[in-house]
mmCIF file of C-alpha atoms and ligand atoms in Angstrom:
data_model
loop_
_atom_site.group_PDB
_atom_site.id
_atom_site.type_symbol
_atom_site.label_atom_id
_atom_site.label_comp_id
_atom_site.label_asym_id
_atom_site.label_seq_id
_atom_site.Cartn_x
_atom_site.Cartn_y
_atom_site.Cartn_z
ATOM 1 C CA MET A 1 16.537 -134.515 252.430
ATOM 2 C CA LEU A 2 17.749 -133.739 249.100
ATOM 3 C CA ARG A 3 20.559 -136.734 247.743
ATOM 4 C CA PHE A 4 22.607 -135.917 244.599
ATOM 5 C CA GLU A 5 25.304 -137.536 242.629
ATOM 6 C CA THR A 6 27.192 -137.104 239.612
ATOM 7 C CA ALA A 7 28.982 -139.891 236.676
ATOM 8 C CA GLY A 8 30.621 -139.115 233.570
ATOM 9 C CA GLU A 9 34.210 -138.474 232.510
ATOM 10 C CA SER A 10 35.527 -135.527 230.675
ATOM 11 C CA HIS A 11 35.974 -136.939 227.560
ATOM 12 C CA GLY A 12 33.314 -139.520 228.044
ATOM 13 C CA GLU A 13 29.770 -139.438 226.067
ATOM 14 C CA CYS A 14 28.210 -137.372 228.427
ATOM 15 C CA LEU A 15 27.809 -135.950 232.033
ATOM 16 C CA VAL A 16 25.178 -137.061 234.067
ATOM 17 C CA ALA A 17 23.570 -135.480 237.553
ATOM 18 C CA THR A 18 20.823 -137.259 239.829
ATOM 19 C CA LEU A 19 19.054 -135.335 242.110
ATOM 20 C CA VAL A 20 16.592 -137.297 244.730
ATOM 21 C CA GLY A 21 14.216 -135.570 247.611
ATOM 22 C CA LEU A 22 12.847 -132.586 245.226
ATOM 23 C CA PRO A 23 9.488 -132.010 246.318
ATOM 24 C CA ALA A 24 6.784 -131.985 243.441
ATOM 25 C CA GLY A 25 5.784 -129.029 241.965
ATOM 26 C CA VAL A 26 8.980 -127.021 241.738
ATOM 27 C CA PRO A 27 9.070 -124.831 238.750
ATOM 28 C CA VAL A 28 12.151 -126.093 236.512
ATOM 29 C CA SER A 29 13.129 -123.596 233.424
ATOM 30 C CA LEU A 30 15.244 -125.181 231.125
ATOM 31 C CA PRO A 31 16.880 -122.326 229.829
ATOM 32 C CA ARG A 32 17.526 -121.398 233.390
ATOM 33 C CA VAL A 33 19.456 -123.839 233.656
ATOM 34 C CA ASP A 34 21.077 -124.099 230.701
ATOM 35 C CA ARG A 35 22.115 -120.549 231.423
ATOM 36 C CA GLU A 36 24.147 -121.880 234.483
ATOM 37 C CA LEU A 37 25.957 -124.133 232.452
ATOM 38 C CA TRP A 38 26.861 -121.340 230.482
ATOM 39 C CA ARG A 39 28.266 -118.952 233.024
ATOM 40 C CA ARG A 40 30.486 -121.882 234.092
ATOM 41 C CA GLN A 41 31.957 -121.793 230.917
ATOM 42 C CA GLN A 42 32.815 -118.251 230.743
ATOM 43 C CA GLY A 43 35.767 -115.844 232.540
ATOM 44 C CA TYR A 44 38.588 -114.640 230.751
ATOM 45 C CA GLY A 45 41.714 -117.164 231.079
ATOM 46 C CA ARG A 46 40.099 -120.619 229.348
ATOM 47 C CA GLY A 47 42.069 -123.330 227.706
ATOM 48 C CA GLY A 48 40.344 -124.465 223.986
ATOM 49 C CA ARG A 49 37.725 -127.123 225.835
ATOM 50 C CA MET A 50 35.144 -124.587 226.354
ATOM 51 C CA LYS A 51 35.169 -123.301 222.396
ATOM 52 C CA ILE A 52 34.135 -126.707 221.955
ATOM 53 C CA GLU A 53 31.822 -127.263 224.372
ATOM 54 C CA THR A 54 28.332 -125.978 224.132
ATOM 55 C CA ASP A 55 26.480 -127.070 227.322
ATOM 56 C CA HIS A 56 23.115 -128.290 227.245
ATOM 57 C CA ALA A 57 20.592 -129.454 229.999
ATOM 58 C CA ARG A 58 18.287 -132.761 229.007
ATOM 59 C CA ILE A 59 16.374 -133.704 231.983
ATOM 60 C CA VAL A 60 15.238 -137.386 231.428
ATOM 61 C CA SER A 61 13.266 -137.849 234.329
ATOM 62 C CA GLY A 62 11.543 -136.455 237.172
ATOM 63 C CA VAL A 63 10.260 -133.374 235.698
ATOM 64 C CA ARG A 64 7.148 -133.414 233.747
ATOM 65 C CA HIS A 65 5.427 -129.752 232.410
ATOM 66 C CA SER A 66 7.983 -127.690 233.712
ATOM 67 C CA LYS A 67 7.394 -128.759 237.248
ATOM 68 C CA THR A 68 9.247 -131.808 239.474
ATOM 69 C CA ILE A 69 7.081 -134.596 239.909
ATOM 70 C CA GLY A 70 8.653 -135.787 243.428
ATOM 71 C CA SER A 71 10.870 -138.407 241.486
ATOM 72 C CA PRO A 72 14.663 -138.967 240.924
ATOM 73 C CA ILE A 73 15.578 -136.413 238.551
ATOM 74 C CA ALA A 74 18.267 -137.317 236.030
ATOM 75 C CA ILE A 75 19.959 -134.743 233.817
ATOM 76 C CA LEU A 76 22.205 -135.268 230.637
ATOM 77 C CA ILE A 77 25.005 -132.976 229.151
ATOM 78 C CA GLU A 78 26.416 -134.025 226.280
ATOM 79 C CA ASN A 79 30.465 -134.067 225.610
ATOM 80 C CA LYS A 80 30.731 -132.358 221.936
ATOM 81 C CA ASP A 81 34.643 -133.372 222.753
ATOM 82 C CA TRP A 82 33.889 -137.205 222.655
ATOM 83 C CA LYS A 83 33.839 -137.523 219.143
ATOM 84 C CA ASN A 84 37.336 -137.193 218.992
ATOM 85 C CA TRP A 85 37.527 -139.481 222.168
ATOM 86 C CA THR A 86 35.524 -142.677 220.801
ATOM 87 C CA GLU A 87 37.946 -144.799 219.911
ATOM 88 C CA ALA A 88 40.807 -143.825 222.350
ATOM 89 C CA LEU A 89 37.656 -144.365 225.276
ATOM 90 C CA PRO A 90 35.836 -147.143 224.021
ATOM 91 C CA VAL A 91 33.403 -148.227 226.401
ATOM 92 C CA GLU A 92 34.041 -152.020 225.075
ATOM 93 C CA ASP A 93 37.826 -152.829 224.335
ATOM 94 C CA ALA A 94 38.634 -154.068 221.087
ATOM 95 C CA GLU A 95 42.022 -155.235 219.919
ATOM 96 C CA SER A 96 41.798 -152.834 217.032
ATOM 97 C CA SER A 97 41.608 -150.021 219.478
ATOM 98 C CA ALA A 98 44.890 -150.910 221.419
ATOM 99 C CA ASP A 99 46.811 -148.394 219.054
ATOM 100 C CA LYS A 100 44.026 -145.701 219.586
ATOM 101 C CA ARG A 101 44.860 -144.885 223.073
ATOM 102 C CA LYS A 102 45.872 -141.751 224.445
ATOM 103 C CA PRO A 103 47.847 -143.111 227.951
ATOM 104 C CA LEU A 104 49.113 -140.657 230.268
ATOM 105 C CA THR A 105 52.910 -141.681 231.719
ATOM 106 C CA ARG A 106 54.177 -138.636 233.027
ATOM 107 C CA PRO A 107 51.980 -137.621 235.950
ATOM 108 C CA ARG A 108 51.227 -134.107 236.115
ATOM 109 C CA PRO A 109 52.005 -132.411 239.477
ATOM 110 C CA GLY A 110 49.250 -130.837 241.159
ATOM 111 C CA HIS A 111 46.498 -133.449 239.756
ATOM 112 C CA ALA A 112 45.162 -136.732 240.694
ATOM 113 C CA ASP A 113 47.158 -138.659 238.204
ATOM 114 C CA LEU A 114 49.850 -140.169 240.548
ATOM 115 C CA ALA A 115 47.970 -140.620 243.784
ATOM 116 C CA GLY A 116 45.003 -141.914 241.686
ATOM 117 C CA SER A 117 47.278 -144.547 239.093
ATOM 118 C CA LEU A 118 48.831 -146.031 242.305
ATOM 119 C CA LYS A 119 45.532 -146.604 244.304
ATOM 120 C CA TYR A 120 43.734 -148.105 241.132
ATOM 121 C CA ASN A 121 46.829 -149.635 240.434
ATOM 122 C CA PHE A 122 46.908 -148.071 236.804
ATOM 123 C CA HIS A 123 49.612 -147.783 234.963
ATOM 124 C CA ASP A 124 47.974 -145.204 232.669
ATOM 125 C CA ALA A 125 46.656 -142.145 234.342
ATOM 126 C CA ARG A 126 44.128 -141.275 232.111
ATOM 127 C CA TYR A 127 41.753 -143.296 233.904
ATOM 128 C CA ILE A 128 42.308 -141.043 236.651
ATOM 129 C CA LEU A 129 42.299 -137.796 234.636
ATOM 130 C CA GLU A 130 39.000 -138.466 233.298
ATOM 131 C CA ARG A 131 36.826 -138.216 236.353
ATOM 132 C CA ALA A 132 39.245 -136.075 238.698
ATOM 133 C CA SER A 133 38.894 -133.268 235.716
ATOM 134 C CA ALA A 134 36.872 -130.206 236.769
ATOM 135 C CA ARG A 135 34.568 -131.311 233.674
ATOM 136 C CA GLU A 136 32.819 -133.084 236.656
ATOM 137 C CA THR A 137 31.108 -129.599 237.865
ATOM 138 C CA THR A 138 29.032 -129.523 234.783
ATOM 139 C CA ALA A 139 26.841 -131.612 236.295
ATOM 140 C CA ARG A 140 26.916 -129.989 239.957
ATOM 141 C CA VAL A 141 25.879 -127.099 238.343
ATOM 142 C CA ALA A 142 23.236 -128.557 236.299
ATOM 143 C CA ALA A 143 21.784 -129.796 239.928
ATOM 144 C CA GLY A 144 22.812 -126.775 241.744
ATOM 145 C CA ALA A 145 20.268 -125.147 239.097
ATOM 146 C CA LEU A 146 17.300 -126.910 240.163
ATOM 147 C CA ALA A 147 18.595 -127.017 243.819
ATOM 148 C CA LYS A 148 18.204 -122.398 243.261
ATOM 149 C CA ALA A 149 14.716 -123.090 241.529
ATOM 150 C CA PHE A 150 13.722 -125.102 244.871
ATOM 151 C CA LEU A 151 15.272 -122.096 247.186
ATOM 152 C CA ALA A 152 13.271 -118.988 244.712
ATOM 153 C CA GLU A 153 10.384 -120.287 245.805
ATOM 154 C CA PHE A 154 10.967 -119.354 249.635
ATOM 155 C CA GLY A 155 13.055 -115.935 248.574
ATOM 156 C CA ILE A 156 16.755 -117.284 248.786
ATOM 157 C CA ALA A 157 18.761 -116.510 246.375
ATOM 158 C CA VAL A 158 22.528 -117.405 245.803
ATOM 159 C CA ALA A 159 25.065 -115.538 243.752
ATOM 160 C CA SER A 160 28.946 -115.279 243.386
ATOM 161 C CA HIS A 161 31.686 -112.669 242.642
ATOM 162 C CA VAL A 162 35.522 -112.615 242.172
ATOM 163 C CA VAL A 163 37.222 -110.954 244.789
ATOM 164 C CA GLN A 164 40.931 -111.721 244.082
ATOM 165 C CA VAL A 165 43.023 -113.428 240.634
ATOM 166 C CA GLY A 166 46.576 -113.906 242.012
ATOM 167 C CA PRO A 167 47.768 -110.856 243.956
ATOM 168 C CA ALA A 168 45.483 -108.488 242.209
ATOM 169 C CA GLY A 169 42.243 -108.140 244.952
ATOM 170 C CA LEU A 170 38.806 -106.549 245.030
ATOM 171 C CA GLU A 171 39.361 -103.234 247.093
ATOM 172 C CA CYS A 172 35.927 -102.576 248.722
ATOM 173 C CA GLU A 173 32.694 -104.280 249.994
ATOM 174 C CA ALA A 174 30.622 -105.072 247.425
ATOM 175 C CA SER A 175 26.877 -104.956 247.754
ATOM 176 C CA TRP A 176 24.041 -107.987 247.334
ATOM 177 C CA GLU A 177 22.982 -105.748 244.349
ATOM 178 C CA GLU A 178 26.287 -105.222 242.671
ATOM 179 C CA ILE A 179 26.691 -108.844 243.278
ATOM 180 C CA VAL A 180 23.562 -110.113 241.452
ATOM 181 C CA ALA A 181 23.678 -107.929 238.899
ATOM 182 C CA LEU A 182 26.911 -109.599 237.542
ATOM 183 C CA GLY A 183 24.857 -112.533 237.277
ATOM 184 C CA SER A 184 23.281 -111.084 234.060
ATOM 185 C CA ARG A 185 26.249 -109.863 231.936
ATOM 186 C CA GLU A 186 26.306 -111.501 228.732
ATOM 187 C CA GLU A 187 29.993 -110.806 228.485
ATOM 188 C CA VAL A 188 32.201 -112.589 231.634
ATOM 189 C CA LEU A 189 35.580 -111.138 232.175
ATOM 190 C CA LEU A 190 36.634 -111.955 235.571
ATOM 191 C CA ASN A 191 32.905 -111.324 237.536
ATOM 192 C CA CYS A 192 34.515 -108.374 239.408
ATOM 193 C CA VAL A 193 31.795 -105.972 240.466
ATOM 194 C CA ASP A 194 34.433 -103.022 240.797
ATOM 195 C CA ALA A 195 35.823 -102.547 237.253
ATOM 196 C CA GLY A 196 39.337 -101.499 238.061
ATOM 197 C CA ALA A 197 39.892 -104.255 240.129
ATOM 198 C CA GLU A 198 39.072 -106.442 236.963
ATOM 199 C CA GLN A 199 41.455 -104.611 234.478
ATOM 200 C CA ARG A 200 44.054 -105.281 237.408
ATOM 201 C CA MET A 201 42.805 -109.356 237.491
ATOM 202 C CA LYS A 202 43.105 -109.450 233.633
ATOM 203 C CA ALA A 203 47.137 -107.813 233.761
ATOM 204 C CA VAL A 204 47.200 -111.157 235.873
ATOM 205 C CA VAL A 205 46.015 -113.575 233.564
ATOM 206 C CA ASP A 206 47.941 -111.636 230.647
ATOM 207 C CA GLU A 207 51.140 -112.117 232.279
ATOM 208 C CA ALA A 208 50.246 -116.475 233.307
ATOM 209 C CA TYR A 209 49.649 -116.778 229.525
ATOM 210 C CA ARG A 210 52.805 -114.600 228.608
ATOM 211 C CA THR A 211 54.903 -116.445 230.671
ATOM 212 C CA GLY A 212 53.259 -120.155 230.256
ATOM 213 C CA ASP A 213 52.139 -119.919 233.835
ATOM 214 C CA THR A 214 48.748 -120.133 235.708
ATOM 215 C CA VAL A 215 47.091 -118.373 238.628
ATOM 216 C CA GLY A 216 44.756 -118.856 241.122
ATOM 217 C CA GLY A 217 42.276 -116.543 243.578
ATOM 218 C CA VAL A 218 39.184 -116.383 245.375
ATOM 219 C CA PHE A 219 35.565 -116.099 244.699
ATOM 220 C CA GLU A 220 32.960 -115.121 246.914
ATOM 221 C CA VAL A 221 29.359 -116.892 247.093
ATOM 222 C CA VAL A 222 26.433 -115.299 249.088
ATOM 223 C CA ALA A 223 23.420 -116.438 250.053
ATOM 224 C CA HIS A 224 20.441 -114.267 250.497
ATOM 225 C CA GLY A 225 16.994 -114.576 252.333
ATOM 226 C CA ALA A 226 17.929 -117.611 254.082
ATOM 227 C CA PRO A 227 15.872 -117.589 257.186
ATOM 228 C CA PRO A 228 17.706 -118.034 260.652
ATOM 229 C CA GLY A 229 18.124 -121.482 262.106
ATOM 230 C CA LEU A 230 19.104 -123.840 259.410
ATOM 231 C CA GLY A 231 21.510 -126.494 260.255
ATOM 232 C CA SER A 232 22.348 -127.166 264.272
ATOM 233 C CA HIS A 233 24.443 -126.510 267.182
ATOM 234 C CA THR A 234 23.321 -129.861 268.423
ATOM 235 C CA THR A 235 26.274 -132.435 266.527
ATOM 236 C CA TRP A 236 28.807 -131.820 264.727
ATOM 237 C CA ASP A 237 27.764 -133.195 261.759
ATOM 238 C CA ASN A 238 24.858 -131.219 261.523
ATOM 239 C CA ARG A 239 26.521 -127.980 261.624
ATOM 240 C CA LEU A 240 25.855 -125.859 258.072
ATOM 241 C CA ASP A 241 29.391 -124.290 258.072
ATOM 242 C CA GLY A 242 30.924 -127.361 258.378
ATOM 243 C CA LYS A 243 28.951 -128.928 255.366
ATOM 244 C CA LEU A 244 29.183 -125.656 253.684
ATOM 245 C CA ALA A 245 33.175 -125.703 253.786
ATOM 246 C CA GLN A 246 33.045 -129.489 252.957
ATOM 247 C CA ALA A 247 31.019 -128.285 249.804
ATOM 248 C CA ILE A 248 33.369 -125.971 248.898
ATOM 249 C CA VAL A 249 36.167 -127.670 249.381
ATOM 250 C CA SER A 250 35.459 -130.314 247.368
ATOM 251 C CA ILE A 251 35.503 -128.150 244.090
ATOM 252 C CA GLN A 252 38.479 -129.077 242.190
ATOM 253 C CA ALA A 253 41.714 -126.763 242.876
ATOM 254 C CA VAL A 254 39.932 -125.263 246.098
ATOM 255 C CA LYS A 255 42.349 -125.719 248.630
ATOM 256 C CA GLY A 256 41.345 -123.192 251.204
ATOM 257 C CA VAL A 257 37.168 -121.894 252.694
ATOM 258 C CA GLU A 258 36.595 -118.598 254.713
ATOM 259 C CA ILE A 259 33.501 -118.330 256.355
ATOM 260 C CA GLY A 260 32.584 -114.251 256.547
ATOM 261 C CA ARG A 261 35.948 -112.676 257.248
ATOM 262 C CA ALA A 262 37.709 -115.577 258.749
ATOM 263 C CA ALA A 263 40.905 -114.299 258.202
ATOM 264 C CA ALA A 264 40.449 -110.811 259.366
ATOM 265 C CA GLY A 265 39.167 -112.163 262.434
ATOM 266 C CA SER A 266 41.677 -114.240 263.503
ATOM 267 C CA ALA A 267 44.129 -111.557 263.622
ATOM 268 C CA ALA A 268 41.948 -109.060 265.285
ATOM 269 C CA MET A 269 40.707 -108.630 268.552
ATOM 270 C CA GLY A 270 37.009 -110.202 269.880
ATOM 271 C CA SER A 271 35.585 -106.658 270.163
ATOM 272 C CA LYS A 272 36.164 -106.172 266.590
ATOM 273 C CA VAL A 273 34.925 -109.303 265.147
ATOM 274 C CA GLN A 274 31.672 -110.383 266.578
ATOM 275 C CA ASP A 275 28.469 -108.910 265.515
ATOM 276 C CA THR A 276 26.384 -107.035 267.960
ATOM 277 C CA ILE A 277 23.026 -108.024 268.772
ATOM 278 C CA HIS A 278 20.235 -104.954 268.905
ATOM 279 C CA TYR A 279 16.166 -104.811 268.248
ATOM 280 C CA ASP A 280 14.322 -102.854 265.740
ATOM 281 C CA HIS A 281 10.453 -102.091 268.099
ATOM 282 C CA GLU A 282 8.792 -101.087 265.241
ATOM 283 C CA SER A 283 9.962 -104.162 262.900
ATOM 284 C CA ARG A 284 10.057 -106.148 265.990
ATOM 285 C CA THR A 285 12.746 -108.003 264.415
ATOM 286 C CA PHE A 286 16.516 -108.928 265.923
ATOM 287 C CA THR A 287 19.219 -106.664 263.798
ATOM 288 C CA ARG A 288 22.799 -107.137 263.821
ATOM 289 C CA GLY A 289 25.420 -104.640 263.622
ATOM 290 C CA ALA A 290 27.589 -105.794 260.690
ATOM 291 C CA ASN A 291 27.890 -109.501 259.377
ATOM 292 C CA ARG A 292 31.543 -110.311 259.775
ATOM 293 C CA ALA A 293 30.487 -114.165 260.600
ATOM 294 C CA GLY A 294 29.150 -114.475 257.886
ATOM 295 C CA GLY A 295 25.336 -115.480 258.540
ATOM 296 C CA LEU A 296 26.442 -118.761 260.276
ATOM 297 C CA GLU A 297 26.906 -118.772 264.397
ATOM 298 C CA GLY A 298 27.108 -121.952 266.268
ATOM 299 C CA GLY A 299 26.631 -123.766 262.603
ATOM 300 C CA MET A 300 23.209 -122.513 262.117
ATOM 301 C CA THR A 301 22.265 -119.271 259.589
ATOM 302 C CA ASN A 302 21.314 -116.365 261.741
ATOM 303 C CA GLY A 303 18.991 -114.725 259.512
ATOM 304 C CA GLN A 304 21.609 -112.512 257.603
ATOM 305 C CA ASP A 305 23.278 -113.277 254.226
ATOM 306 C CA VAL A 306 25.553 -116.182 254.348
ATOM 307 C CA VAL A 307 28.755 -115.298 252.534
ATOM 308 C CA VAL A 308 31.496 -118.383 252.071
ATOM 309 C CA ARG A 309 34.850 -117.744 250.043
ATOM 310 C CA GLY A 310 36.764 -120.588 248.164
ATOM 311 C CA MET A 311 40.228 -120.298 247.912
ATOM 312 C CA LEU A 312 41.861 -121.748 244.957
ATOM 313 C CA LYS A 313 45.339 -122.640 243.951
ATOM 314 C CA PRO A 314 46.875 -121.864 240.247
ATOM 315 C CA ILE A 315 45.712 -124.348 237.576
ATOM 316 C CA SER A 316 48.093 -127.220 237.612
ATOM 317 C CA THR A 317 48.698 -127.730 234.294
ATOM 318 C CA LEU A 318 51.372 -125.538 232.973
ATOM 319 C CA ARG A 319 52.568 -124.982 229.314
ATOM 320 C CA ARG A 320 55.889 -125.358 230.472
ATOM 321 C CA PRO A 321 55.624 -128.588 232.717
ATOM 322 C CA LEU A 322 56.978 -129.490 235.533
ATOM 323 C CA GLU A 323 59.277 -132.404 236.677
ATOM 324 C CA SER A 324 57.629 -135.555 237.111
ATOM 325 C CA VAL A 325 58.613 -139.505 236.531
ATOM 326 C CA ASP A 326 57.835 -141.624 233.726
ATOM 327 C CA PHE A 327 55.629 -144.488 235.012
ATOM 328 C CA GLU A 328 57.587 -147.167 232.240
ATOM 329 C CA THR A 329 61.144 -145.750 232.524
ATOM 330 C CA ARG A 330 61.147 -144.502 236.335
ATOM 331 C CA GLU A 331 63.207 -141.710 234.732
ATOM 332 C CA PRO A 332 62.845 -138.014 235.089
ATOM 333 C CA ALA A 333 60.645 -136.251 232.510
ATOM 334 C CA LEU A 334 58.493 -133.492 232.150
ATOM 335 C CA ALA A 335 54.687 -133.949 233.131
ATOM 336 C CA ALA A 336 52.439 -134.673 230.415
ATOM 337 C CA TYR A 337 50.377 -131.600 228.726
ATOM 338 C CA GLU A 338 46.881 -131.722 228.200
ATOM 339 C CA ARG A 339 45.170 -128.242 226.839
ATOM 340 C CA SER A 340 44.355 -126.310 229.734
ATOM 341 C CA ASP A 341 42.918 -123.091 231.712
ATOM 342 C CA VAL A 342 45.266 -120.875 232.807
ATOM 343 C CA CYS A 343 42.965 -119.088 234.968
ATOM 344 C CA VAL A 344 38.993 -120.388 236.188
ATOM 345 C CA VAL A 345 37.605 -118.036 239.617
ATOM 346 C CA PRO A 346 34.730 -116.772 237.785
ATOM 347 C CA ALA A 347 33.860 -120.340 236.817
ATOM 348 C CA ALA A 348 34.973 -121.831 240.338
ATOM 349 C CA GLY A 349 32.636 -118.987 242.218
ATOM 350 C CA VAL A 350 29.481 -120.415 239.471
ATOM 351 C CA ILE A 351 30.571 -124.437 240.666
ATOM 352 C CA GLY A 352 30.302 -122.338 244.322
ATOM 353 C CA GLU A 353 27.319 -121.052 244.230
ATOM 354 C CA ALA A 354 25.553 -124.727 242.636
ATOM 355 C CA MET A 355 27.278 -126.557 245.743
ATOM 356 C CA VAL A 356 25.715 -123.558 248.559
ATOM 357 C CA ALA A 357 22.225 -123.836 246.669
ATOM 358 C CA LEU A 358 22.283 -127.604 247.162
ATOM 359 C CA VAL A 359 23.579 -127.829 250.732
ATOM 360 C CA LEU A 360 20.932 -125.022 251.377
ATOM 361 C CA ALA A 361 18.116 -126.748 249.616
ATOM 362 C CA SER A 362 18.970 -129.864 251.600
ATOM 363 C CA ALA A 363 18.859 -128.097 255.170
ATOM 364 C CA MET A 364 15.691 -126.178 253.805
ATOM 365 C CA LEU A 365 14.284 -129.663 253.365
ATOM 366 C CA GLU A 366 15.690 -131.414 256.556
ATOM 367 C CA LYS A 367 13.652 -128.728 258.441
ATOM 368 C CA PHE A 368 10.837 -128.088 256.252
ATOM 369 C CA GLY A 369 10.253 -130.971 254.197
ATOM 370 C CA GLY A 370 6.951 -132.273 252.438
ATOM 371 C CA ASP A 371 6.210 -134.111 249.442
ATOM 372 C CA SER A 372 4.697 -131.051 247.394
ATOM 373 C CA ILE A 373 6.084 -127.689 247.292
ATOM 374 C CA ASP A 374 3.031 -126.566 248.674
ATOM 375 C CA GLU A 375 2.981 -128.644 251.691
ATOM 376 C CA THR A 376 6.859 -127.618 252.277
ATOM 377 C CA LYS A 377 5.583 -124.015 252.216
ATOM 378 C CA SER A 378 2.892 -124.057 254.757
ATOM 379 C CA ASN A 379 5.453 -125.807 256.967
ATOM 380 C CA PHE A 380 8.077 -122.793 256.138
ATOM 381 C CA LYS A 381 5.396 -120.140 256.822
ATOM 382 C CA GLY A 382 4.422 -121.309 260.087
ATOM 383 C CA TYR A 383 8.020 -121.729 261.157
ATOM 384 C CA VAL A 384 8.319 -117.757 260.005
ATOM 385 C CA GLU A 385 5.500 -116.567 261.761
ATOM 386 C CA GLN A 386 7.064 -118.002 264.922
ATOM 387 C CA VAL A 387 9.823 -116.501 264.613
ATOM 388 C CA LYS A 388 7.887 -113.159 264.218
ATOM 389 C CA ASN A 389 5.911 -113.688 267.071
ATOM 390 C CA PHE A 390 9.174 -114.738 269.203
HETATM 391 C C1 LIG B 401 36.297 -125.127 236.210
HETATM 392 C C2 LIG B 401 37.845 -125.444 236.955
HETATM 393 C C3 LIG B 401 38.094 -125.811 235.523
HETATM 394 C C4 LIG B 401 39.677 -126.373 235.685
HETATM 395 N N1 LIG B 401 40.289 -126.229 234.722
HETATM 396 C C5 LIG B 401 41.923 -127.006 234.722
HETATM 397 C C6 LIG B 401 42.273 -126.995 233.440
HETATM 398 O O1 LIG B 401 42.423 -126.876 232.608
HETATM 399 N N2 LIG B 401 43.615 -127.954 233.674
HETATM 400 C C7 LIG B 401 44.206 -128.453 234.994
HETATM 401 O O2 LIG B 401 45.149 -128.781 234.989
HETATM 402 N N3 LIG B 401 43.249 -128.453 236.346
HETATM 403 C C8 LIG B 401 41.881 -127.570 235.870
HETATM 404 N N4 LIG B 401 41.219 -127.332 237.082
HETATM 405 C C9 LIG B 401 42.100 -127.713 238.592
HETATM 406 C C10 LIG B 401 41.769 -129.559 238.624
HETATM 407 O O3 LIG B 401 40.568 -130.154 237.723
HETATM 408 C C11 LIG B 401 42.475 -129.902 240.068
HETATM 409 O O4 LIG B 401 43.070 -129.050 240.102
HETATM 410 C C12 LIG B 401 43.073 -131.541 239.841
HETATM 411 O O5 LIG B 401 41.434 -132.441 239.481
HETATM 412 C C13 LIG B 401 43.499 -131.670 241.150
HETATM 413 O O6 LIG B 401 43.006 -131.418 242.155
HETATM 414 P P1 LIG B 401 42.818 -130.477 243.467
HETATM 415 O O7 LIG B 401 43.579 -129.245 243.121
HETATM 416 O O8 LIG B 401 41.333 -130.430 244.012
HETATM 417 O O9 LIG B 401 43.752 -131.327 244.156
HETATM 418 C C14 LIG B 401 39.488 -127.023 236.770
HETATM 419 C C15 LIG B 401 39.368 -126.466 238.222
HETATM 420 C C16 LIG B 401 38.364 -125.521 238.077
HETATM 421 C C17 LIG B 401 37.443 -125.606 239.516
#
């Protein structure tokens, strides 16, 4: 099975991802990892920080001659902004550094600032902010790029698109081909398959810029080519829908998750929601009338596209700060302002892809895992054959 962890702070020296459990022999392309990191930095509505950083993954272990070797993989991504923070956030304390600190004592509503300060007993929310920041997701995306490389060996691909920004939504269904095509764009506006809807989304972000406000929205991640039977109905914690939901909601600012067309389904009659089952005698395969279930039934993949949405609240930091209280004086004060994004829905979609890829890669390894990619592939082939001859 696959384990992954991240370390690193928003203005620390670097971000770190470790990935343990990928079999030996998975091809790894650094430009492909960097491309994913680049995609995470794009989208209309990003703040000044993304202009400072050009993320680049440095793999320091577990990959040799462009292939995994079965040992733990460690990836480092440098924070260019660190040079502006070395005195404010030194690893080793020194008396001379006291006046270089940038304490945050007016906690920002919608952030980890207050709850984290109370929990860890800090009177400076800076230490909380540094780790709670979504800069951490850079490491997730790097690890996710390797999970994607593993899945590609089995013909599984993961892509995302934006279906809503504020009140502006995509009003048509997006095909898999349209969603995949977005991933090769060299300029990313709002990562929407429909140009008209994308312009309406852009107008919402422009309005937020004008008024010092922020917006949220909805992204959709689609995984194509997964075999039926990943995850299991047998225990609550093996249900793949639950694992995917946790992975998506763990993304900063994501407050809701939808599998398939859950929201519409909850308002409709059952006869209009379940995906009918059919059989094609020629190809000897089961087919389905639709994919409203988002490729998941009973906590298992059913062979259709896996479709998961993440709902983002509007970004918490506002140029017109909200009411807060100063830690020192306990008097009302406007919340601190840190340079901030206004809309991050396309970037959150890229992070969602990484999280879905990591969950699916883990489920694949649980079912077919071998020490090498060849062993894993032969286990997979045997199962595909079994399903074909069912
Ligand atoms: C890609 C991305 C970038 C983000 N950038 C910002 C930002 O610039 N300013 C901000 O206030 N919140 C930003 N957030 C959201 C916060 O990190 C998040 O709201 C905060 O850590 C509190 O966590 P919660 O919203 O999950 O409760 C971003 C989220 C994502 C996914």
